PDB file of C-alpha atoms in Angstrom:
ATOM      1  CA  MET A 245       0.000   0.000   0.000  1.00  0.00           C
ATOM      2  CA  THR A 246       1.214   3.520  -0.749  1.00  0.00           C
ATOM      3  CA  PRO A 247       1.321   5.716   2.385  1.00  0.00           C
ATOM      4  CA  THR A 248      -0.748   8.906   2.273  1.00  0.00           C
ATOM      5  CA  LEU A 249       1.351  12.034   1.861  1.00  0.00           C
ATOM      6  CA  ASP A 250       1.162  14.231   4.954  1.00  0.00           C
ATOM      7  CA  ARG A 251      -0.209  17.553   3.650  1.00  0.00           C
ATOM      8  CA  ARG A 252       0.835  19.432   6.762  1.00  0.00           C
ATOM      9  CA  GLY A 253       4.373  18.114   6.393  1.00  0.00           C
ATOM     10  CA  LEU A 254       4.370  19.128   2.740  1.00  0.00           C
ATOM     11  CA  ALA A 255       3.206  22.635   3.689  1.00  0.00           C
ATOM     12  CA  TYR A 256       5.894  22.938   6.375  1.00  0.00           C
ATOM     13  CA  GLY A 257       8.649  21.732   4.046  1.00  0.00           C
ATOM     14  CA  ALA A 258       7.618  23.959   1.145  1.00  0.00           C
ATOM     15  CA  THR A 259       7.280  26.972   3.467  1.00  0.00           C
ATOM     16  CA  ALA A 260      10.775  26.491   4.882  1.00  0.00           C
ATOM     17  CA  TYR A 261      12.366  26.323   1.440  1.00  0.00           C
ATOM     18  CA  PHE A 262      10.257  29.280   0.297  1.00  0.00           C
ATOM     19  CA  ILE A 263      11.636  31.351   3.197  1.00  0.00           C
ATOM     20  CA  TRP A 264      15.177  30.250   2.362  1.00  0.00           C
ATOM     21  CA  GLY A 265      14.544  31.256  -1.244  1.00  0.00           C
ATOM     22  CA  LEU A 266      13.741  34.783  -0.055  1.00  0.00           C
ATOM     23  CA  PHE A 267      16.988  35.140   1.918  1.00  0.00           C
ATOM     24  CA  PRO A 268      18.725  37.244  -0.788  1.00  0.00           C
ATOM     25  CA  LEU A 269      15.946  39.837  -0.458  1.00  0.00           C
ATOM     26  CA  PHE A 270      16.293  39.896   3.330  1.00  0.00           C
ATOM     27  CA  MET A 271      20.057  40.307   3.125  1.00  0.00           C
ATOM     28  CA  ALA A 272      19.934  42.932   0.401  1.00  0.00           C
ATOM     29  CA  ALA A 273      17.511  44.911   2.594  1.00  0.00           C
ATOM     30  CA  LEU A 274      20.267  45.115   5.246  1.00  0.00           C
ATOM     31  CA  GLU A 275      22.584  47.159   3.046  1.00  0.00           C
ATOM     32  CA  PRO A 276      24.717  49.190   3.545  1.00  0.00           C
ATOM     33  CA  ALA A 277      25.788  46.734   6.263  1.00  0.00           C
ATOM     34  CA  GLY A 278      28.739  44.547   5.346  1.00  0.00           C
ATOM     35  CA  ALA A 279      28.794  40.750   5.354  1.00  0.00           C
ATOM     36  CA  LEU A 280      30.656  40.427   8.663  1.00  0.00           C
ATOM     37  CA  GLU A 281      28.241  42.652  10.563  1.00  0.00           C
ATOM     38  CA  ILE A 282      25.197  40.896   9.101  1.00  0.00           C
ATOM     39  CA  VAL A 283      26.495  37.398   9.904  1.00  0.00           C
ATOM     40  CA  ALA A 284      27.473  38.403  13.448  1.00  0.00           C
ATOM     41  CA  TRP A 285      24.036  39.838  14.207  1.00  0.00           C
ATOM     42  CA  ARG A 286      22.392  36.880  12.477  1.00  0.00           C
ATOM     43  CA  SER A 287      24.199  34.531  14.851  1.00  0.00           C
ATOM     44  CA  ILE A 288      23.424  36.559  17.982  1.00  0.00           C
ATOM     45  CA  SER A 289      19.807  37.099  16.993  1.00  0.00           C
ATOM     46  CA  SER A 290      19.338  33.397  16.204  1.00  0.00           C
ATOM     47  CA  LEU A 291      20.668  32.492  19.642  1.00  0.00           C
ATOM     48  CA  ALA A 292      18.277  34.974  21.266  1.00  0.00           C
ATOM     49  CA  VAL A 293      15.317  33.455  19.389  1.00  0.00           C
ATOM     50  CA  CYS A 294      16.334  29.928  20.375  1.00  0.00           C
ATOM     51  CA  LEU A 295      16.765  30.877  24.037  1.00  0.00           C
ATOM     52  CA  ALA A 296      13.313  32.481  23.990  1.00  0.00           C
ATOM     53  CA  ILE A 297      11.738  29.281  22.629  1.00  0.00           C
ATOM     54  CA  VAL A 298      13.615  26.704  24.729  1.00  0.00           C
ATOM     55  CA  PRO A 299      11.663  27.263  28.007  1.00  0.00           C
ATOM     56  CA  PHE A 300       8.322  26.834  26.242  1.00  0.00           C
ATOM     57  CA  VAL A 301       9.289  23.414  24.844  1.00  0.00           C
ATOM     58  CA  ARG A 302      11.102  22.357  28.027  1.00  0.00           C
ATOM     59  CA  GLY A 303      14.326  22.022  26.099  1.00  0.00           C
ATOM     60  CA  TRP A 304      16.916  22.851  28.759  1.00  0.00           C
ATOM     61  CA  ALA A 305      17.401  19.192  29.706  1.00  0.00           C
ATOM     62  CA  ARG A 306      18.217  18.312  26.083  1.00  0.00           C
ATOM     63  CA  ILE A 307      20.725  21.162  25.843  1.00  0.00           C
ATOM     64  CA  VAL A 308      22.443  20.119  29.079  1.00  0.00           C
ATOM     65  CA  SER A 309      22.580  16.530  27.809  1.00  0.00           C
ATOM     66  CA  VAL A 310      24.283  17.633  24.598  1.00  0.00           C
ATOM     67  CA  VAL A 311      26.782  19.857  26.419  1.00  0.00           C
ATOM     68  CA  LYS A 312      27.756  16.934  28.673  1.00  0.00           C
ATOM     69  CA  ASP A 313      28.337  14.647  25.701  1.00  0.00           C
ATOM     70  CA  ARG A 314      31.809  15.677  24.511  1.00  0.00           C
ATOM     71  CA  ARG A 315      31.579  13.762  21.256  1.00  0.00           C
ATOM     72  CA  VAL A 316      28.286  15.383  20.242  1.00  0.00           C
ATOM     73  CA  LEU A 317      29.385  18.807  21.481  1.00  0.00           C
ATOM     74  CA  ALA A 318      32.591  18.606  19.413  1.00  0.00           C
ATOM     75  CA  ARG A 319      30.617  17.763  16.298  1.00  0.00           C
ATOM     76  CA  LEU A 320      28.172  20.598  16.870  1.00  0.00           C
ATOM     77  CA  ALA A 321      31.089  22.979  17.389  1.00  0.00           C
ATOM     78  CA  LEU A 322      32.494  21.867  14.019  1.00  0.00           C
ATOM     79  CA  ALA A 323      29.041  22.241  12.463  1.00  0.00           C
ATOM     80  CA  SER A 324      28.872  25.741  13.948  1.00  0.00           C
ATOM     81  CA  LEU A 325      32.146  26.702  12.265  1.00  0.00           C
ATOM     82  CA  VAL A 326      31.081  25.259   8.914  1.00  0.00           C
ATOM     83  CA  ILE A 327      27.655  26.918   8.878  1.00  0.00           C
ATOM     84  CA  ALA A 328      29.222  30.253   9.895  1.00  0.00           C
ATOM     85  CA  VAL A 329      31.404  30.038   6.780  1.00  0.00           C
ATOM     86  CA  ASN A 330      28.306  29.190   4.750  1.00  0.00           C
ATOM     87  CA  TRP A 331      26.374  32.173   6.137  1.00  0.00           C
ATOM     88  CA  GLY A 332      29.294  34.522   5.589  1.00  0.00           C
ATOM     89  CA  VAL A 333      29.839  33.542   1.963  1.00  0.00           C
ATOM     90  CA  MET A 334      26.092  33.674   1.282  1.00  0.00           C
ATOM     91  CA  VAL A 335      25.801  37.219   2.614  1.00  0.00           C
ATOM     92  CA  TYR A 336      29.000  38.294   0.836  1.00  0.00           C
ATOM     93  CA  ALA A 337      27.572  36.987  -2.450  1.00  0.00           C
ATOM     94  CA  VAL A 338      24.375  38.995  -2.014  1.00  0.00           C
ATOM     95  CA  VAL A 339      26.036  42.275  -1.053  1.00  0.00           C
ATOM     96  CA  THR A 340      28.487  41.930  -3.978  1.00  0.00           C
ATOM     97  CA  ASP A 341      25.731  41.169  -6.551  1.00  0.00           C
ATOM     98  CA  ARG A 342      26.517  37.475  -7.101  1.00  0.00           C
ATOM     99  CA  VAL A 343      23.177  35.941  -6.176  1.00  0.00           C
ATOM    100  CA  ALA A 344      23.225  33.567  -9.168  1.00  0.00           C
ATOM    101  CA  GLN A 345      26.337  31.919  -7.754  1.00  0.00           C
ATOM    102  CA  THR A 346      24.490  31.160  -4.509  1.00  0.00           C
ATOM    103  CA  SER A 347      21.781  29.487  -6.551  1.00  0.00           C
ATOM    104  CA  LEU A 348      24.366  27.369  -8.338  1.00  0.00           C
ATOM    105  CA  GLY A 349      25.901  26.380  -5.002  1.00  0.00           C
ATOM    106  CA  TYR A 350      22.672  24.991  -3.632  1.00  0.00           C
ATOM    107  CA  TYR A 351      21.831  23.313  -6.924  1.00  0.00           C
ATOM    108  CA  ILE A 352      25.067  21.295  -6.872  1.00  0.00           C
ATOM    109  CA  ASN A 353      24.833  20.583  -3.135  1.00  0.00           C
ATOM    110  CA  PRO A 354      22.882  17.291  -3.585  1.00  0.00           C
ATOM    111  CA  LEU A 355      25.546  16.090  -6.012  1.00  0.00           C
ATOM    112  CA  LEU A 356      28.317  16.891  -3.548  1.00  0.00           C
ATOM    113  CA  THR A 357      26.391  15.104  -0.821  1.00  0.00           C
ATOM    114  CA  VAL A 358      26.478  11.956  -2.962  1.00  0.00           C
ATOM    115  CA  ALA A 359      30.206  12.450  -3.529  1.00  0.00           C
ATOM    116  CA  LEU A 360      30.772  12.852   0.229  1.00  0.00           C
ATOM    117  CA  GLY A 361      29.019   9.548   0.786  1.00  0.00           C
ATOM    118  CA  VAL A 362      31.559   7.903  -1.514  1.00  0.00           C
ATOM    119  CA  VAL A 363      34.591   9.587   0.064  1.00  0.00           C
ATOM    120  CA  LEU A 364      33.608   9.402   3.750  1.00  0.00           C
ATOM    121  CA  LEU A 365      31.289   6.391   3.919  1.00  0.00           C
ATOM    122  CA  GLY A 366      32.693   4.209   1.159  1.00  0.00           C
ATOM    123  CA  GLU A 367      29.386   4.134  -0.714  1.00  0.00           C
ATOM    124  CA  ARG A 368      29.389   2.921  -4.297  1.00  0.00           C
ATOM    125  CA  LEU A 369      28.137   5.160  -7.063  1.00  0.00           C
ATOM    126  CA  ARG A 370      25.263   3.869  -9.170  1.00  0.00           C
ATOM    127  CA  ARG A 371      25.435   4.453 -12.913  1.00  0.00           C
ATOM    128  CA  LEU A 372      23.080   7.446 -13.016  1.00  0.00           C
ATOM    129  CA  GLN A 373      24.829   9.021 -10.030  1.00  0.00           C
ATOM    130  CA  LEU A 374      28.173   8.733 -11.814  1.00  0.00           C
ATOM    131  CA  VAL A 375      26.743  10.301 -14.969  1.00  0.00           C
ATOM    132  CA  ALA A 376      25.111  13.104 -12.954  1.00  0.00           C
ATOM    133  CA  ILE A 377      28.343  13.972 -11.164  1.00  0.00           C
ATOM    134  CA  GLY A 378      30.187  13.948 -14.483  1.00  0.00           C
ATOM    135  CA  VAL A 379      27.635  16.320 -16.034  1.00  0.00           C
ATOM    136  CA  ALA A 380      27.875  18.608 -12.981  1.00  0.00           C
ATOM    137  CA  ALA A 381      31.674  18.637 -13.237  1.00  0.00           C
ATOM    138  CA  LEU A 382      31.360  19.631 -16.906  1.00  0.00           C
ATOM    139  CA  ALA A 383      28.977  22.413 -15.843  1.00  0.00           C
ATOM    140  CA  VAL A 384      31.545  23.774 -13.384  1.00  0.00           C
ATOM    141  CA  VAL A 385      34.189  23.754 -16.140  1.00  0.00           C
ATOM    142  CA  VAL A 386      31.865  25.623 -18.520  1.00  0.00           C
ATOM    143  CA  LEU A 387      31.044  28.221 -15.852  1.00  0.00           C
ATOM    144  CA  ALA A 388      34.704  28.555 -14.847  1.00  0.00           C
ATOM    145  CA  VAL A 389      35.659  29.329 -18.448  1.00  0.00           C
ATOM    146  CA  GLU A 390      32.771  31.786 -18.806  1.00  0.00           C
ATOM    147  CA  MET A 391      33.545  33.579 -15.521  1.00  0.00           C
ATOM    148  CA  GLY A 392      37.299  33.554 -15.989  1.00  0.00           C
ATOM    149  CA  GLY A 393      37.860  31.439 -12.883  1.00  0.00           C
ATOM    150  CA  LEU A 394      36.259  28.830 -10.663  1.00  0.00           C
ATOM    151  CA  PRO A 395      32.853  29.842  -9.242  1.00  0.00           C
ATOM    152  CA  TRP A 396      34.347  29.730  -5.739  1.00  0.00           C
ATOM    153  CA  ILE A 397      31.252  31.151  -4.035  1.00  0.00           C
ATOM    154  CA  SER A 398      29.133  28.317  -5.422  1.00  0.00           C
ATOM    155  CA  LEU A 399      31.701  25.677  -4.505  1.00  0.00           C
ATOM    156  CA  VAL A 400      32.217  26.974  -0.955  1.00  0.00           C
ATOM    157  CA  LEU A 401      28.457  27.140  -0.355  1.00  0.00           C
ATOM    158  CA  ALA A 402      27.921  23.641  -1.737  1.00  0.00           C
ATOM    159  CA  VAL A 403      30.836  22.060   0.136  1.00  0.00           C
ATOM    160  CA  SER A 404      30.123  23.813   3.432  1.00  0.00           C
ATOM    161  CA  PHE A 405      26.436  22.895   3.436  1.00  0.00           C
ATOM    162  CA  ALA A 406      27.169  19.315   2.376  1.00  0.00           C
ATOM    163  CA  VAL A 407      29.675  18.962   5.237  1.00  0.00           C
ATOM    164  CA  TYR A 408      27.236  20.620   7.649  1.00  0.00           C
ATOM    165  CA  SER A 409      24.471  18.231   6.597  1.00  0.00           C
ATOM    166  CA  PHE A 410      26.808  15.269   6.984  1.00  0.00           C
ATOM    167  CA  ILE A 411      27.775  16.322  10.524  1.00  0.00           C
ATOM    168  CA  LYS A 412      24.167  16.931  11.528  1.00  0.00           C
ATOM    169  CA  LYS A 413      23.122  13.562  10.121  1.00  0.00           C
ATOM    170  CA  ASP A 414      25.799  11.936  12.272  1.00  0.00           C
ATOM    171  CA  VAL A 415      24.289  13.386  15.477  1.00  0.00           C
ATOM    172  CA  GLY A 416      20.690  13.730  14.312  1.00  0.00           C
ATOM    173  CA  HIS A 417      19.465  10.845  16.451  1.00  0.00           C
ATOM    174  CA  LYS A 418      20.648  12.698  19.567  1.00  0.00           C
ATOM    175  CA  VAL A 419      20.041  16.351  18.712  1.00  0.00           C
ATOM    176  CA  ASP A 420      16.773  17.961  17.606  1.00  0.00           C
ATOM    177  CA  ALA A 421      16.723  21.089  15.408  1.00  0.00           C
ATOM    178  CA  LEU A 422      16.183  23.626  18.213  1.00  0.00           C
ATOM    179  CA  THR A 423      18.832  22.129  20.498  1.00  0.00           C
ATOM    180  CA  GLY A 424      21.321  21.934  17.651  1.00  0.00           C
ATOM    181  CA  LEU A 425      20.835  25.541  16.549  1.00  0.00           C
ATOM    182  CA  THR A 426      20.966  26.765  20.146  1.00  0.00           C
ATOM    183  CA  VAL A 427      24.284  25.062  20.821  1.00  0.00           C
ATOM    184  CA  GLU A 428      25.765  26.040  17.459  1.00  0.00           C
ATOM    185  CA  THR A 429      24.911  29.735  17.831  1.00  0.00           C
ATOM    186  CA  ALA A 430      26.112  29.687  21.446  1.00  0.00           C
ATOM    187  CA  VAL A 431      29.468  28.413  20.194  1.00  0.00           C
ATOM    188  CA  GLN A 432      29.523  31.258  17.661  1.00  0.00           C
ATOM    189  CA  LEU A 433      28.693  33.919  20.265  1.00  0.00           C
ATOM    190  CA  PRO A 434      32.271  34.885  21.349  1.00  0.00           C
ATOM    191  CA  VAL A 435      33.381  35.129  17.718  1.00  0.00           C
ATOM    192  CA  ALA A 436      30.300  37.142  16.759  1.00  0.00           C
ATOM    193  CA  ILE A 437      30.910  39.613  19.594  1.00  0.00           C
ATOM    194  CA  GLY A 438      34.555  39.918  18.569  1.00  0.00           C
ATOM    195  CA  VAL A 439      33.594  40.550  14.946  1.00  0.00           C
ATOM    196  CA  LEU A 440      31.151  43.277  15.967  1.00  0.00           C
ATOM    197  CA  GLY A 441      33.868  44.853  18.070  1.00  0.00           C
ATOM    198  CA  LEU A 442      36.162  44.981  15.053  1.00  0.00           C
ATOM    199  CA  VAL A 443      33.381  46.365  12.857  1.00  0.00           C
ATOM    200  CA  TRP A 444      32.594  49.110  15.345  1.00  0.00           C
ATOM    201  CA  ALA A 445      36.291  49.910  15.863  1.00  0.00           C
ATOM    202  CA  SER A 446      36.730  50.347  12.121  1.00  0.00           C
ATOM    203  CA  GLY A 447      33.787  52.745  11.947  1.00  0.00           C
ATOM    204  CA  GLU A 448      31.818  50.479   9.602  1.00  0.00           C
ATOM    205  CA  ALA A 449      28.970  49.525  11.963  1.00  0.00           C
ATOM    206  CA  THR A 450      25.510  50.363  10.628  1.00  0.00           C
ATOM    207  CA  LEU A 451      23.307  49.366  13.571  1.00  0.00           C
ATOM    208  CA  PHE A 452      21.913  52.553  15.166  1.00  0.00           C
ATOM    209  CA  ALA A 453      24.020  54.594  12.722  1.00  0.00           C
ATOM    210  CA  ARG A 454      22.516  57.427  10.740  1.00  0.00           C
ATOM    211  CA  GLY A 455      23.510  59.662   7.852  1.00  0.00           C
ATOM    212  CA  ALA A 456      23.615  57.216   4.927  1.00  0.00           C
ATOM    213  CA  GLU A 457      20.962  55.864   2.607  1.00  0.00           C
ATOM    214  CA  GLY A 458      19.285  52.760   3.984  1.00  0.00           C
ATOM    215  CA  LEU A 459      20.026  53.509   7.634  1.00  0.00           C
ATOM    216  CA  GLY A 460      17.324  54.177  10.192  1.00  0.00           C
ATOM    217  CA  GLY A 461      14.837  52.458  12.447  1.00  0.00           C
ATOM    218  CA  TRP A 462      13.715  49.943   9.823  1.00  0.00           C
ATOM    219  CA  HIS A 463      17.315  48.899   9.159  1.00  0.00           C
ATOM    220  CA  ASP A 464      17.948  48.470  12.892  1.00  0.00           C
ATOM    221  CA  ALA A 465      14.811  46.364  13.327  1.00  0.00           C
ATOM    222  CA  LEU A 466      15.732  44.113  10.418  1.00  0.00           C
ATOM    223  CA  MET A 467      19.274  43.666  11.694  1.00  0.00           C
ATOM    224  CA  LEU A 468      18.185  42.751  15.217  1.00  0.00           C
ATOM    225  CA  THR A 469      15.572  40.262  14.015  1.00  0.00           C
ATOM    226  CA  THR A 470      17.620  38.328  11.463  1.00  0.00           C
ATOM    227  CA  GLY A 471      17.449  35.350  13.800  1.00  0.00           C
ATOM    228  CA  THR A 472      13.674  35.241  13.473  1.00  0.00           C
ATOM    229  CA  TRP A 473      13.733  34.071   9.881  1.00  0.00           C
ATOM    230  CA  THR A 474      16.941  32.060  10.351  1.00  0.00           C
ATOM    231  CA  ALA A 475      15.698  30.027  13.311  1.00  0.00           C
ATOM    232  CA  GLY A 476      12.086  30.103  12.131  1.00  0.00           C
ATOM    233  CA  ALA A 477      12.860  28.536   8.759  1.00  0.00           C
ATOM    234  CA  LEU A 478      14.952  25.796  10.338  1.00  0.00           C
ATOM    235  CA  LEU A 479      12.284  24.874  12.888  1.00  0.00           C
ATOM    236  CA  ILE A 480       9.545  24.857  10.237  1.00  0.00           C
ATOM    237  CA  PHE A 481      11.751  22.637   8.093  1.00  0.00           C
ATOM    238  CA  ALA A 482      12.342  20.249  11.004  1.00  0.00           C
ATOM    239  CA  ALA A 483       8.588  19.967  11.551  1.00  0.00           C
ATOM    240  CA  GLY A 484       8.117  19.093   7.877  1.00  0.00           C
ATOM    241  CA  ALA A 485      11.063  16.691   7.653  1.00  0.00           C
ATOM    242  CA  ARG A 486       9.596  14.520  10.410  1.00  0.00           C
ATOM    243  CA  ARG A 487       6.415  14.070   8.386  1.00  0.00           C
ATOM    244  CA  LEU A 488       7.783  13.600   4.857  1.00  0.00           C
ATOM    245  CA  PRO A 489       9.593  10.759   3.088  1.00  0.00           C
ATOM    246  CA  LEU A 490      13.128  11.610   1.980  1.00  0.00           C
ATOM    247  CA  ASN A 491      12.291  11.541  -1.730  1.00  0.00           C
ATOM    248  CA  ILE A 492       9.698  14.319  -1.270  1.00  0.00           C
ATOM    249  CA  SER A 493      12.100  16.355   0.889  1.00  0.00           C
ATOM    250  CA  GLY A 494      14.700  15.868  -1.832  1.00  0.00           C
ATOM    251  CA  LEU A 495      12.411  17.432  -4.429  1.00  0.00           C
ATOM    252  CA  LEU A 496      11.421  20.332  -2.178  1.00  0.00           C
ATOM    253  CA  GLN A 497      15.059  21.351  -1.705  1.00  0.00           C
ATOM    254  CA  TYR A 498      15.119  22.697  -5.266  1.00  0.00           C
ATOM    255  CA  ILE A 499      12.557  25.381  -4.394  1.00  0.00           C
ATOM    256  CA  ALA A 500      15.111  27.674  -2.714  1.00  0.00           C
ATOM    257  CA  PRO A 501      17.827  27.722  -5.422  1.00  0.00           C
ATOM    258  CA  THR A 502      15.177  28.089  -8.131  1.00  0.00           C
ATOM    259  CA  MET A 503      13.791  31.129  -6.328  1.00  0.00           C
ATOM    260  CA  THR A 504      17.240  32.650  -5.842  1.00  0.00           C
ATOM    261  CA  PHE A 505      18.064  32.029  -9.496  1.00  0.00           C
ATOM    262  CA  ALA A 506      14.854  33.796 -10.523  1.00  0.00           C
ATOM    263  CA  LEU A 507      15.661  36.681  -8.179  1.00  0.00           C
ATOM    264  CA  ALA A 508      19.184  36.946  -9.589  1.00  0.00           C
ATOM    265  CA  VAL A 509      17.888  37.213 -13.165  1.00  0.00           C
ATOM    266  CA  TRP A 510      14.666  39.199 -12.801  1.00  0.00           C
ATOM    267  CA  HIS A 511      15.057  41.167  -9.571  1.00  0.00           C
ATOM    268  CA  PHE A 512      18.785  41.835  -9.182  1.00  0.00           C
ATOM    269  CA  HIS A 513      19.293  41.867 -12.987  1.00  0.00           C
ATOM    270  CA  GLU A 514      22.595  40.011 -12.898  1.00  0.00           C
ATOM    271  CA  PRO A 515      24.153  39.346 -16.309  1.00  0.00           C
ATOM    272  CA  MET A 516      23.404  35.900 -17.763  1.00  0.00           C
ATOM    273  CA  PRO A 517      25.362  35.441 -21.012  1.00  0.00           C
ATOM    274  CA  PRO A 518      24.662  32.329 -23.144  1.00  0.00           C
ATOM    275  CA  ALA A 519      27.615  30.365 -21.718  1.00  0.00           C
ATOM    276  CA  ARG A 520      26.324  30.892 -18.179  1.00  0.00           C
ATOM    277  CA  TRP A 521      22.877  29.675 -19.202  1.00  0.00           C
ATOM    278  CA  ALA A 522      24.576  26.619 -20.716  1.00  0.00           C
ATOM    279  CA  GLY A 523      26.373  25.924 -17.444  1.00  0.00           C
ATOM    280  CA  PHE A 524      23.155  26.139 -15.444  1.00  0.00           C
ATOM    281  CA  ALA A 525      21.386  23.950 -18.020  1.00  0.00           C
ATOM    282  CA  LEU A 526      24.004  21.232 -17.491  1.00  0.00           C
ATOM    283  CA  VAL A 527      23.479  21.470 -13.723  1.00  0.00           C
ATOM    284  CA  TRP A 528      19.720  21.072 -14.197  1.00  0.00           C
ATOM    285  CA  VAL A 529      20.317  17.981 -16.341  1.00  0.00           C
ATOM    286  CA  ALA A 530      22.517  16.550 -13.580  1.00  0.00           C
ATOM    287  CA  LEU A 531      19.789  17.222 -11.017  1.00  0.00           C
ATOM    288  CA  VAL A 532      17.184  15.443 -13.133  1.00  0.00           C
ATOM    289  CA  LEU A 533      19.482  12.414 -13.363  1.00  0.00           C
ATOM    290  CA  ILE A 534      20.230  12.338  -9.631  1.00  0.00           C
ATOM    291  CA  THR A 535      16.536  12.747  -8.791  1.00  0.00           C
ATOM    292  CA  VAL A 536      15.486   9.916 -11.114  1.00  0.00           C
ATOM    293  CA  ASP A 537      18.178   7.709  -9.577  1.00  0.00           C
ATOM    294  CA  SER A 538      16.980   8.567  -6.073  1.00  0.00           C
ATOM    295  CA  TRP A 539      13.368   7.708  -6.892  1.00  0.00           C
ATOM    296  CA  ARG A 540      14.396   4.428  -8.511  1.00  0.00           C
ATOM    297  CA  ALA A 541      16.528   3.441  -5.526  1.00  0.00           C
ATOM    298  CA  ARG A 542      13.805   4.243  -3.009  1.00  0.00           C
ATOM    299  CA  SER A 543      11.192   2.414  -5.080  1.00  0.00           C
ATOM    300  CA  LYS A 544      13.351  -0.732  -5.068  1.00  0.00           C
ATOM    301  CA  VAL A 545      13.811  -0.511  -1.297  1.00  0.00           C
ATOM    302  CA  ARG A 546      10.094   0.041  -0.776  1.00  0.00           C
ATOM    303  CA  ASP A 547       9.168  -2.884  -3.037  1.00  0.00           C
ATOM    304  CA  SER A 548      11.683  -5.099  -1.243  1.00  0.00           C
ATOM    305  CA  GLN A 549      10.287  -4.195   2.161  1.00  0.00           C
ATOM    306  CA  ALA A 550       6.735  -4.758   0.948  1.00  0.00           C
ATOM    307  CA  ALA A 551       7.670  -8.172  -0.405  1.00  0.00           C
ATOM    308  CA  VAL A 552       9.266  -9.181   2.902  1.00  0.00           C
ATOM    309  CA  SER A 553       6.208  -8.047   4.861  1.00  0.00           C
ATOM    310  CA  GLY A 554       3.871  -9.920   2.559  1.00  0.00           C
ATOM    311  CA  GLU A 555       2.283  -6.857   0.978  1.00  0.00           C
ATOM    312  CA  VAL A 556       3.469  -7.895  -2.475  1.00  0.00           C
ATOM    313  CA  THR A 557       2.520 -11.346  -3.720  1.00  0.00           C
ATOM    314  CA  GLU A 558       3.251 -13.246  -6.885  1.00  0.00           C
ATOM    315  CA  PRO A 559       0.470 -13.106  -9.500  1.00  0.00           C
ATOM    316  CA  VAL A 560      -1.800 -16.131  -9.554  1.00  0.00           C
TER     317      VAL A 560
END
């Protein structure tokens, strides 16, 4: 029997990716703030949001449990470092008008996740996976030639998020989304405070500053509440992920990069010469291949499990 798709889970998952797809607009609205200031306040604000929620879900015991487990705490500290790099590069890309490269990064992320499974877990590539990775590699070469160098923003975003996802998967059975984000942003807190100190010392702080276009009360409010949409999207996603099969979650993940690509072309008006379109087209082909392979693999597993449980019988 085919399980009924949880509509609430689908709504949660789609909403989370929709919010992530809007991130370039949120970050662009924070200009003239620089990337370092935005990321620092994003980290501090996210921690504040998490700490406000924890008492209502009685989450202190889970946080204490994680802090006492040195192995889990070390992995979350590493995850904190990796996601901070991801956030920083993402914001830098937006404030320097390279939104299309962020889209490319999250498009190739699923392909890098497969590659990480081979390198770190010794998994074997299936034929379609191998072809997909080859097509993606060709896409990177085409884009590198067109841009006059490797699309480093895309590669850093893809690698950092793939590594972050791998770390979180390793501790996922022990750490829920809220506990994980709370610990990770707490680890970032000293660095974030230090970064803000450097920004203020250099005279480049924009929070509560006046006298330049874009500064004012609205800018201050947006800066101080960056954690609302950061933590909010993650928690909504976690609620959806618990209710959805992995193949549906895998399809939903393309919502965000598709939105950012559309924003790059039609809102930020970034140049898209023919060679760049060709590179993205190759990436899309690779994604179709990897998605088809994923569906085939999960269908075989499902059919095998059904046969073992007696749900599938031989025709009479």
